[in-house]
Amino acid sequence: MDCGLLYSGGKDSTLAALVLERFYDVTLVTARFGLTEDWRHAEESADRLGLPFETLDLDPAIAETAVDRMVEDGYPRHGIQAVHRAALSALAEEGFDAVADGTRRDDRVPSISRAQAQSLEDRHEVDYLAPLSGFGRRAVDRLVESTLTVEVGPSEEIDRADYEAELRALLAQREGEEAIAEVFPAHDQTTVTGRRDR
C-alpha cells in the first residue's frame, strides 16, 4: 500500500515516516507555494533517509489567506491550521492509499480532529494516518534521540521546509520583516541530518 506523508524534514515527520515504512510504501511529500526554495531542505533529509520524495504545489491563494488571518489574529495558529488541512486534502487527491502527517498527541498546531479526519477519509476515499498521535513530545524526543541525528535551533536559523518558512517569507514581503516577530512567537525547529547507526 502507498502512503503519502506530509514532510518537512523535521524530527516529527521523519519519525512518522520510520514508523510507517514498516507497513507502507512511504513517499515523503513537501507541500509548497513556490515562494521560496525551502522545500529543498526536505528533499535533502529524504535523501539521507533513503525514502522517495515529491513536492506538492498548493494554490498560492491559500498562503495569502493564511497570512491575512495571521495578521488579523496577531498569531499564526489558525493560518497554519488552514494550510495543513488544505495540504492534506491536496495530498489525498494524489492517488495514495493513505495520507499521513507527523502530528503528535500534544500538538496544538497543526492538528486534525477526529471529525476532520473522518471527513477527509470520506471525501477522498483514503485512509488518514497520524502515527505519532499517541506520543507526547517527551516520548518523541526520546525516540528521535536514539534513532536520528538532528539539528535544533531558532526558527529563523534552521533550514526546514514546513509551512511556516514560506508563510514567514510572504508575511515579511507584505508587512515587513518586523511583522515576523509580531506574529510568530520565538520557538525552536529541527531538521534531520541522518539516521543513527544501529
PDB file of C-alpha atoms in Angstrom:
ATOM      1  CA  MET A   1       0.000   0.000   0.000  1.00  0.00           C
ATOM      2  CA  ASP A   2       1.172   3.502  -0.835  1.00  0.00           C
ATOM      3  CA  CYS A   3       1.263   6.276   1.747  1.00  0.00           C
ATOM      4  CA  GLY A   4       1.975   9.944   1.100  1.00  0.00           C
ATOM      5  CA  LEU A   5       3.369  11.609   4.222  1.00  0.00           C
ATOM      6  CA  LEU A   6       3.415  15.397   4.558  1.00  0.00           C
ATOM      7  CA  TYR A   7       7.093  16.014   5.181  1.00  0.00           C
ATOM      8  CA  SER A   8       9.042  19.000   6.488  1.00  0.00           C
ATOM      9  CA  GLY A   9      12.420  17.379   7.070  1.00  0.00           C
ATOM     10  CA  GLY A  10      11.958  17.826  10.818  1.00  0.00           C
ATOM     11  CA  LYS A  11      12.051  15.229  13.562  1.00  0.00           C
ATOM     12  CA  ASP A  12       8.299  14.579  13.901  1.00  0.00           C
ATOM     13  CA  SER A  13       7.534  13.928  10.241  1.00  0.00           C
ATOM     14  CA  THR A  14      10.731  11.893   9.926  1.00  0.00           C
ATOM     15  CA  LEU A  15       9.876   9.712  12.923  1.00  0.00           C
ATOM     16  CA  ALA A  16       6.378   9.247  11.467  1.00  0.00           C
ATOM     17  CA  ALA A  17       7.990   8.029   8.228  1.00  0.00           C
ATOM     18  CA  LEU A  18      10.088   5.484  10.116  1.00  0.00           C
ATOM     19  CA  VAL A  19       7.011   4.165  11.912  1.00  0.00           C
ATOM     20  CA  LEU A  20       5.005   3.906   8.685  1.00  0.00           C
ATOM     21  CA  GLU A  21       7.674   2.400   6.431  1.00  0.00           C
ATOM     22  CA  ARG A  22       7.217  -0.981   8.104  1.00  0.00           C
ATOM     23  CA  PHE A  23       3.669  -1.178   6.776  1.00  0.00           C
ATOM     24  CA  TYR A  24       3.507   1.117   3.725  1.00  0.00           C
ATOM     25  CA  ASP A  25       5.495   2.200   0.712  1.00  0.00           C
ATOM     26  CA  VAL A  26       6.077   5.708   2.030  1.00  0.00           C
ATOM     27  CA  THR A  27       6.634   8.736  -0.171  1.00  0.00           C
ATOM     28  CA  LEU A  28       7.722  11.901   1.617  1.00  0.00           C
ATOM     29  CA  VAL A  29       5.776  14.866   0.217  1.00  0.00           C
ATOM     30  CA  THR A  30       6.526  18.520   0.880  1.00  0.00           C
ATOM     31  CA  ALA A  31       3.709  20.954   0.164  1.00  0.00           C
ATOM     32  CA  ARG A  32       4.895  24.267  -1.265  1.00  0.00           C
ATOM     33  CA  PHE A  33       3.577  27.553  -2.595  1.00  0.00           C
ATOM     34  CA  GLY A  34       6.531  28.373  -4.821  1.00  0.00           C
ATOM     35  CA  LEU A  35       7.529  31.367  -2.692  1.00  0.00           C
ATOM     36  CA  THR A  36      10.919  30.013  -1.609  1.00  0.00           C
ATOM     37  CA  GLU A  37      13.227  27.096  -2.315  1.00  0.00           C
ATOM     38  CA  ASP A  38      12.954  25.820   1.269  1.00  0.00           C
ATOM     39  CA  TRP A  39      11.413  22.565   0.038  1.00  0.00           C
ATOM     40  CA  ARG A  40      14.937  21.529  -0.977  1.00  0.00           C
ATOM     41  CA  HIS A  41      15.830  21.091   2.707  1.00  0.00           C
ATOM     42  CA  ALA A  42      13.183  18.381   2.990  1.00  0.00           C
ATOM     43  CA  GLU A  43      14.456  16.760  -0.185  1.00  0.00           C
ATOM     44  CA  GLU A  44      17.948  16.593   1.348  1.00  0.00           C
ATOM     45  CA  SER A  45      16.590  14.994   4.540  1.00  0.00           C
ATOM     46  CA  ALA A  46      14.578  12.498   2.497  1.00  0.00           C
ATOM     47  CA  ASP A  47      17.692  11.595   0.530  1.00  0.00           C
ATOM     48  CA  ARG A  48      19.577  10.941   3.776  1.00  0.00           C
ATOM     49  CA  LEU A  49      16.782   8.601   4.850  1.00  0.00           C
ATOM     50  CA  GLY A  50      16.713   6.812   1.502  1.00  0.00           C
ATOM     51  CA  LEU A  51      12.989   7.401   1.003  1.00  0.00           C
ATOM     52  CA  PRO A  52      11.216   8.683  -2.137  1.00  0.00           C
ATOM     53  CA  PHE A  53      10.441  12.389  -2.190  1.00  0.00           C
ATOM     54  CA  GLU A  54       7.946  14.559  -4.074  1.00  0.00           C
ATOM     55  CA  THR A  55       6.673  18.106  -3.876  1.00  0.00           C
ATOM     56  CA  LEU A  56       3.029  19.108  -3.910  1.00  0.00           C
ATOM     57  CA  ASP A  57       2.157  22.536  -5.303  1.00  0.00           C
ATOM     58  CA  LEU A  58      -0.562  24.336  -3.396  1.00  0.00           C
ATOM     59  CA  ASP A  59      -2.570  27.312  -4.631  1.00  0.00           C
ATOM     60  CA  PRO A  60      -0.728  30.487  -3.527  1.00  0.00           C
ATOM     61  CA  ALA A  61      -4.127  31.937  -2.597  1.00  0.00           C
ATOM     62  CA  ILE A  62      -4.118  29.530   0.373  1.00  0.00           C
ATOM     63  CA  ALA A  63      -0.936  31.171   1.665  1.00  0.00           C
ATOM     64  CA  GLU A  64      -2.357  34.661   1.081  1.00  0.00           C
ATOM     65  CA  THR A  65      -5.491  33.819   3.058  1.00  0.00           C
ATOM     66  CA  ALA A  66      -3.431  32.222   5.829  1.00  0.00           C
ATOM     67  CA  VAL A  67      -1.224  35.308   6.169  1.00  0.00           C
ATOM     68  CA  ASP A  68      -4.304  37.558   6.180  1.00  0.00           C
ATOM     69  CA  ARG A  69      -5.620  35.534   9.125  1.00  0.00           C
ATOM     70  CA  MET A  70      -2.270  35.630  10.934  1.00  0.00           C
ATOM     71  CA  VAL A  71      -2.039  39.404  10.630  1.00  0.00           C
ATOM     72  CA  GLU A  72      -5.632  39.778  11.805  1.00  0.00           C
ATOM     73  CA  ASP A  73      -5.123  37.400  14.756  1.00  0.00           C
ATOM     74  CA  GLY A  74      -1.609  38.510  15.664  1.00  0.00           C
ATOM     75  CA  TYR A  75      -0.511  34.873  15.924  1.00  0.00           C
ATOM     76  CA  PRO A  76      -0.054  32.008  13.444  1.00  0.00           C
ATOM     77  CA  ARG A  77      -2.276  29.211  14.768  1.00  0.00           C
ATOM     78  CA  HIS A  78      -5.373  29.470  12.572  1.00  0.00           C
ATOM     79  CA  GLY A  79      -3.393  30.302   9.447  1.00  0.00           C
ATOM     80  CA  ILE A  80      -1.109  27.282   9.791  1.00  0.00           C
ATOM     81  CA  GLN A  81      -4.083  25.079  10.658  1.00  0.00           C
ATOM     82  CA  ALA A  82      -5.866  26.106   7.447  1.00  0.00           C
ATOM     83  CA  VAL A  83      -2.758  25.417   5.361  1.00  0.00           C
ATOM     84  CA  HIS A  84      -2.352  21.968   6.935  1.00  0.00           C
ATOM     85  CA  ARG A  85      -5.949  20.989   6.166  1.00  0.00           C
ATOM     86  CA  ALA A  86      -5.555  22.222   2.577  1.00  0.00           C
ATOM     87  CA  ALA A  87      -2.299  20.291   2.188  1.00  0.00           C
ATOM     88  CA  LEU A  88      -3.856  17.061   3.457  1.00  0.00           C
ATOM     89  CA  SER A  89      -6.812  17.477   1.082  1.00  0.00           C
ATOM     90  CA  ALA A  90      -4.487  18.125  -1.875  1.00  0.00           C
ATOM     91  CA  LEU A  91      -2.337  15.128  -0.916  1.00  0.00           C
ATOM     92  CA  ALA A  92      -5.430  12.940  -0.692  1.00  0.00           C
ATOM     93  CA  GLU A  93      -6.125  13.723  -4.363  1.00  0.00           C
ATOM     94  CA  GLU A  94      -2.722  12.358  -5.447  1.00  0.00           C
ATOM     95  CA  GLY A  95      -3.801   8.705  -5.619  1.00  0.00           C
ATOM     96  CA  PHE A  96      -2.226   7.344  -2.428  1.00  0.00           C
ATOM     97  CA  ASP A  97      -3.994   4.610  -0.448  1.00  0.00           C
ATOM     98  CA  ALA A  98      -3.240   6.556   2.714  1.00  0.00           C
ATOM     99  CA  VAL A  99      -2.118  10.057   3.654  1.00  0.00           C
ATOM    100  CA  ALA A 100      -0.301  10.913   6.854  1.00  0.00           C
ATOM    101  CA  ASP A 101       1.364  13.614   8.892  1.00  0.00           C
ATOM    102  CA  GLY A 102       3.685  13.835  11.863  1.00  0.00           C
ATOM    103  CA  THR A 103       1.286  15.394  14.348  1.00  0.00           C
ATOM    104  CA  ARG A 104       1.795  14.376  17.985  1.00  0.00           C
ATOM    105  CA  ARG A 105      -0.750  13.915  20.769  1.00  0.00           C
ATOM    106  CA  ASP A 106       0.139  17.249  22.368  1.00  0.00           C
ATOM    107  CA  ASP A 107       0.440  19.336  19.196  1.00  0.00           C
ATOM    108  CA  ARG A 108      -1.741  22.409  19.175  1.00  0.00           C
ATOM    109  CA  VAL A 109      -0.830  23.368  15.616  1.00  0.00           C
ATOM    110  CA  PRO A 110      -1.228  21.743  13.271  1.00  0.00           C
ATOM    111  CA  SER A 111      -3.711  19.171  14.463  1.00  0.00           C
ATOM    112  CA  ILE A 112      -6.564  17.253  12.917  1.00  0.00           C
ATOM    113  CA  SER A 113      -9.706  16.475  14.887  1.00  0.00           C
ATOM    114  CA  ARG A 114     -11.480  13.130  14.610  1.00  0.00           C
ATOM    115  CA  ALA A 115     -14.284  14.783  12.659  1.00  0.00           C
ATOM    116  CA  GLN A 116     -11.825  16.384  10.228  1.00  0.00           C
ATOM    117  CA  ALA A 117     -10.012  13.055   9.774  1.00  0.00           C
ATOM    118  CA  GLN A 118     -13.275  11.261   9.061  1.00  0.00           C
ATOM    119  CA  SER A 119     -14.340  13.953   6.608  1.00  0.00           C
ATOM    120  CA  LEU A 120     -11.008  13.721   4.784  1.00  0.00           C
ATOM    121  CA  GLU A 121     -11.328   9.948   4.503  1.00  0.00           C
ATOM    122  CA  ASP A 122     -14.944  10.082   3.345  1.00  0.00           C
ATOM    123  CA  ARG A 123     -14.409  12.850   0.780  1.00  0.00           C
ATOM    124  CA  HIS A 124     -11.316  11.313  -0.799  1.00  0.00           C
ATOM    125  CA  GLU A 125     -11.732   7.576  -0.111  1.00  0.00           C
ATOM    126  CA  VAL A 126      -8.320   7.481   1.524  1.00  0.00           C
ATOM    127  CA  ASP A 127      -7.017   6.435   4.942  1.00  0.00           C
ATOM    128  CA  TYR A 128      -5.707   9.229   7.160  1.00  0.00           C
ATOM    129  CA  LEU A 129      -2.848   8.185   9.440  1.00  0.00           C
ATOM    130  CA  ALA A 130      -1.269  10.070  12.330  1.00  0.00           C
ATOM    131  CA  PRO A 131       1.233   7.512  13.647  1.00  0.00           C
ATOM    132  CA  LEU A 132       2.532   9.816  16.402  1.00  0.00           C
ATOM    133  CA  SER A 133      -0.900  10.789  17.734  1.00  0.00           C
ATOM    134  CA  GLY A 134      -0.415   8.593  20.799  1.00  0.00           C
ATOM    135  CA  PHE A 135       3.026  10.032  21.562  1.00  0.00           C
ATOM    136  CA  GLY A 136       3.756  13.133  23.619  1.00  0.00           C
ATOM    137  CA  ARG A 137       6.720  15.382  22.975  1.00  0.00           C
ATOM    138  CA  ARG A 138       8.979  13.731  25.558  1.00  0.00           C
ATOM    139  CA  ALA A 139       8.387  10.263  24.113  1.00  0.00           C
ATOM    140  CA  VAL A 140       9.033  11.549  20.585  1.00  0.00           C
ATOM    141  CA  ASP A 141      12.236  13.269  21.706  1.00  0.00           C
ATOM    142  CA  ARG A 142      13.497  10.042  23.295  1.00  0.00           C
ATOM    143  CA  LEU A 143      12.791   8.021  20.163  1.00  0.00           C
ATOM    144  CA  VAL A 144      14.384  10.652  17.959  1.00  0.00           C
ATOM    145  CA  GLU A 145      17.483  10.807  20.158  1.00  0.00           C
ATOM    146  CA  SER A 146      18.057   7.069  19.743  1.00  0.00           C
ATOM    147  CA  THR A 147      17.171   6.919  16.042  1.00  0.00           C
ATOM    148  CA  LEU A 148      18.066  10.153  14.230  1.00  0.00           C
ATOM    149  CA  THR A 149      20.696  12.857  14.111  1.00  0.00           C
ATOM    150  CA  VAL A 150      19.010  16.239  14.316  1.00  0.00           C
ATOM    151  CA  GLU A 151      19.980  19.900  14.221  1.00  0.00           C
ATOM    152  CA  VAL A 152      17.945  22.113  16.576  1.00  0.00           C
ATOM    153  CA  GLY A 153      17.729  25.886  16.708  1.00  0.00           C
ATOM    154  CA  PRO A 154      15.575  29.007  16.401  1.00  0.00           C
ATOM    155  CA  SER A 155      13.099  29.043  13.503  1.00  0.00           C
ATOM    156  CA  GLU A 156      14.935  31.757  11.628  1.00  0.00           C
ATOM    157  CA  GLU A 157      18.232  29.838  11.747  1.00  0.00           C
ATOM    158  CA  ILE A 158      17.234  26.246  10.946  1.00  0.00           C
ATOM    159  CA  ASP A 159      16.885  25.033   7.373  1.00  0.00           C
ATOM    160  CA  ARG A 160      13.497  23.367   7.112  1.00  0.00           C
ATOM    161  CA  ALA A 161      10.603  23.005   4.733  1.00  0.00           C
ATOM    162  CA  ASP A 162       7.492  23.376   6.848  1.00  0.00           C
ATOM    163  CA  TYR A 163       4.617  25.715   6.040  1.00  0.00           C
ATOM    164  CA  GLU A 164       5.969  28.287   8.426  1.00  0.00           C
ATOM    165  CA  ALA A 165       9.056  29.019   6.313  1.00  0.00           C
ATOM    166  CA  GLU A 166       7.070  30.146   3.273  1.00  0.00           C
ATOM    167  CA  LEU A 167       4.405  31.867   5.352  1.00  0.00           C
ATOM    168  CA  ARG A 168       7.125  33.861   7.132  1.00  0.00           C
ATOM    169  CA  ALA A 169       8.561  34.870   3.760  1.00  0.00           C
ATOM    170  CA  LEU A 170       5.172  36.020   2.485  1.00  0.00           C
ATOM    171  CA  LEU A 171       4.432  37.866   5.716  1.00  0.00           C
ATOM    172  CA  ALA A 172       7.765  39.702   5.523  1.00  0.00           C
ATOM    173  CA  GLN A 173       7.173  40.550   1.858  1.00  0.00           C
ATOM    174  CA  ARG A 174       3.750  42.001   2.586  1.00  0.00           C
ATOM    175  CA  GLU A 175       4.146  43.508   6.047  1.00  0.00           C
ATOM    176  CA  GLY A 176       7.902  43.924   6.547  1.00  0.00           C
ATOM    177  CA  GLU A 177      10.482  41.851   8.423  1.00  0.00           C
ATOM    178  CA  GLU A 178       9.356  43.198  11.792  1.00  0.00           C
ATOM    179  CA  ALA A 179       5.952  41.542  11.322  1.00  0.00           C
ATOM    180  CA  ILE A 180       7.525  38.097  11.703  1.00  0.00           C
ATOM    181  CA  ALA A 181       8.414  38.725  15.358  1.00  0.00           C
ATOM    182  CA  GLU A 182       4.989  40.288  15.939  1.00  0.00           C
ATOM    183  CA  VAL A 183       3.105  37.248  14.615  1.00  0.00           C
ATOM    184  CA  PHE A 184       5.364  34.259  15.280  1.00  0.00           C
ATOM    185  CA  PRO A 185       6.461  33.533  18.845  1.00  0.00           C
ATOM    186  CA  ALA A 186      10.109  32.545  19.250  1.00  0.00           C
ATOM    187  CA  HIS A 187      10.489  28.777  19.125  1.00  0.00           C
ATOM    188  CA  ASP A 188      12.906  26.079  18.058  1.00  0.00           C
ATOM    189  CA  GLN A 189      12.715  23.983  14.898  1.00  0.00           C
ATOM    190  CA  THR A 190      14.519  20.826  13.844  1.00  0.00           C
ATOM    191  CA  THR A 191      15.996  19.424  10.700  1.00  0.00           C
ATOM    192  CA  VAL A 192      17.044  15.797  10.335  1.00  0.00           C
ATOM    193  CA  THR A 193      20.628  15.253   9.255  1.00  0.00           C
ATOM    194  CA  GLY A 194      20.571  11.424   9.172  1.00  0.00           C
ATOM    195  CA  ARG A 195      19.804   8.096  10.812  1.00  0.00           C
ATOM    196  CA  ARG A 196      21.868   6.818  13.700  1.00  0.00           C
ATOM    197  CA  ASP A 197      23.779   3.606  13.100  1.00  0.00           C
ATOM    198  CA  ARG A 198      22.095   0.709  14.795  1.00  0.00           C
TER     199      ARG A 198
END
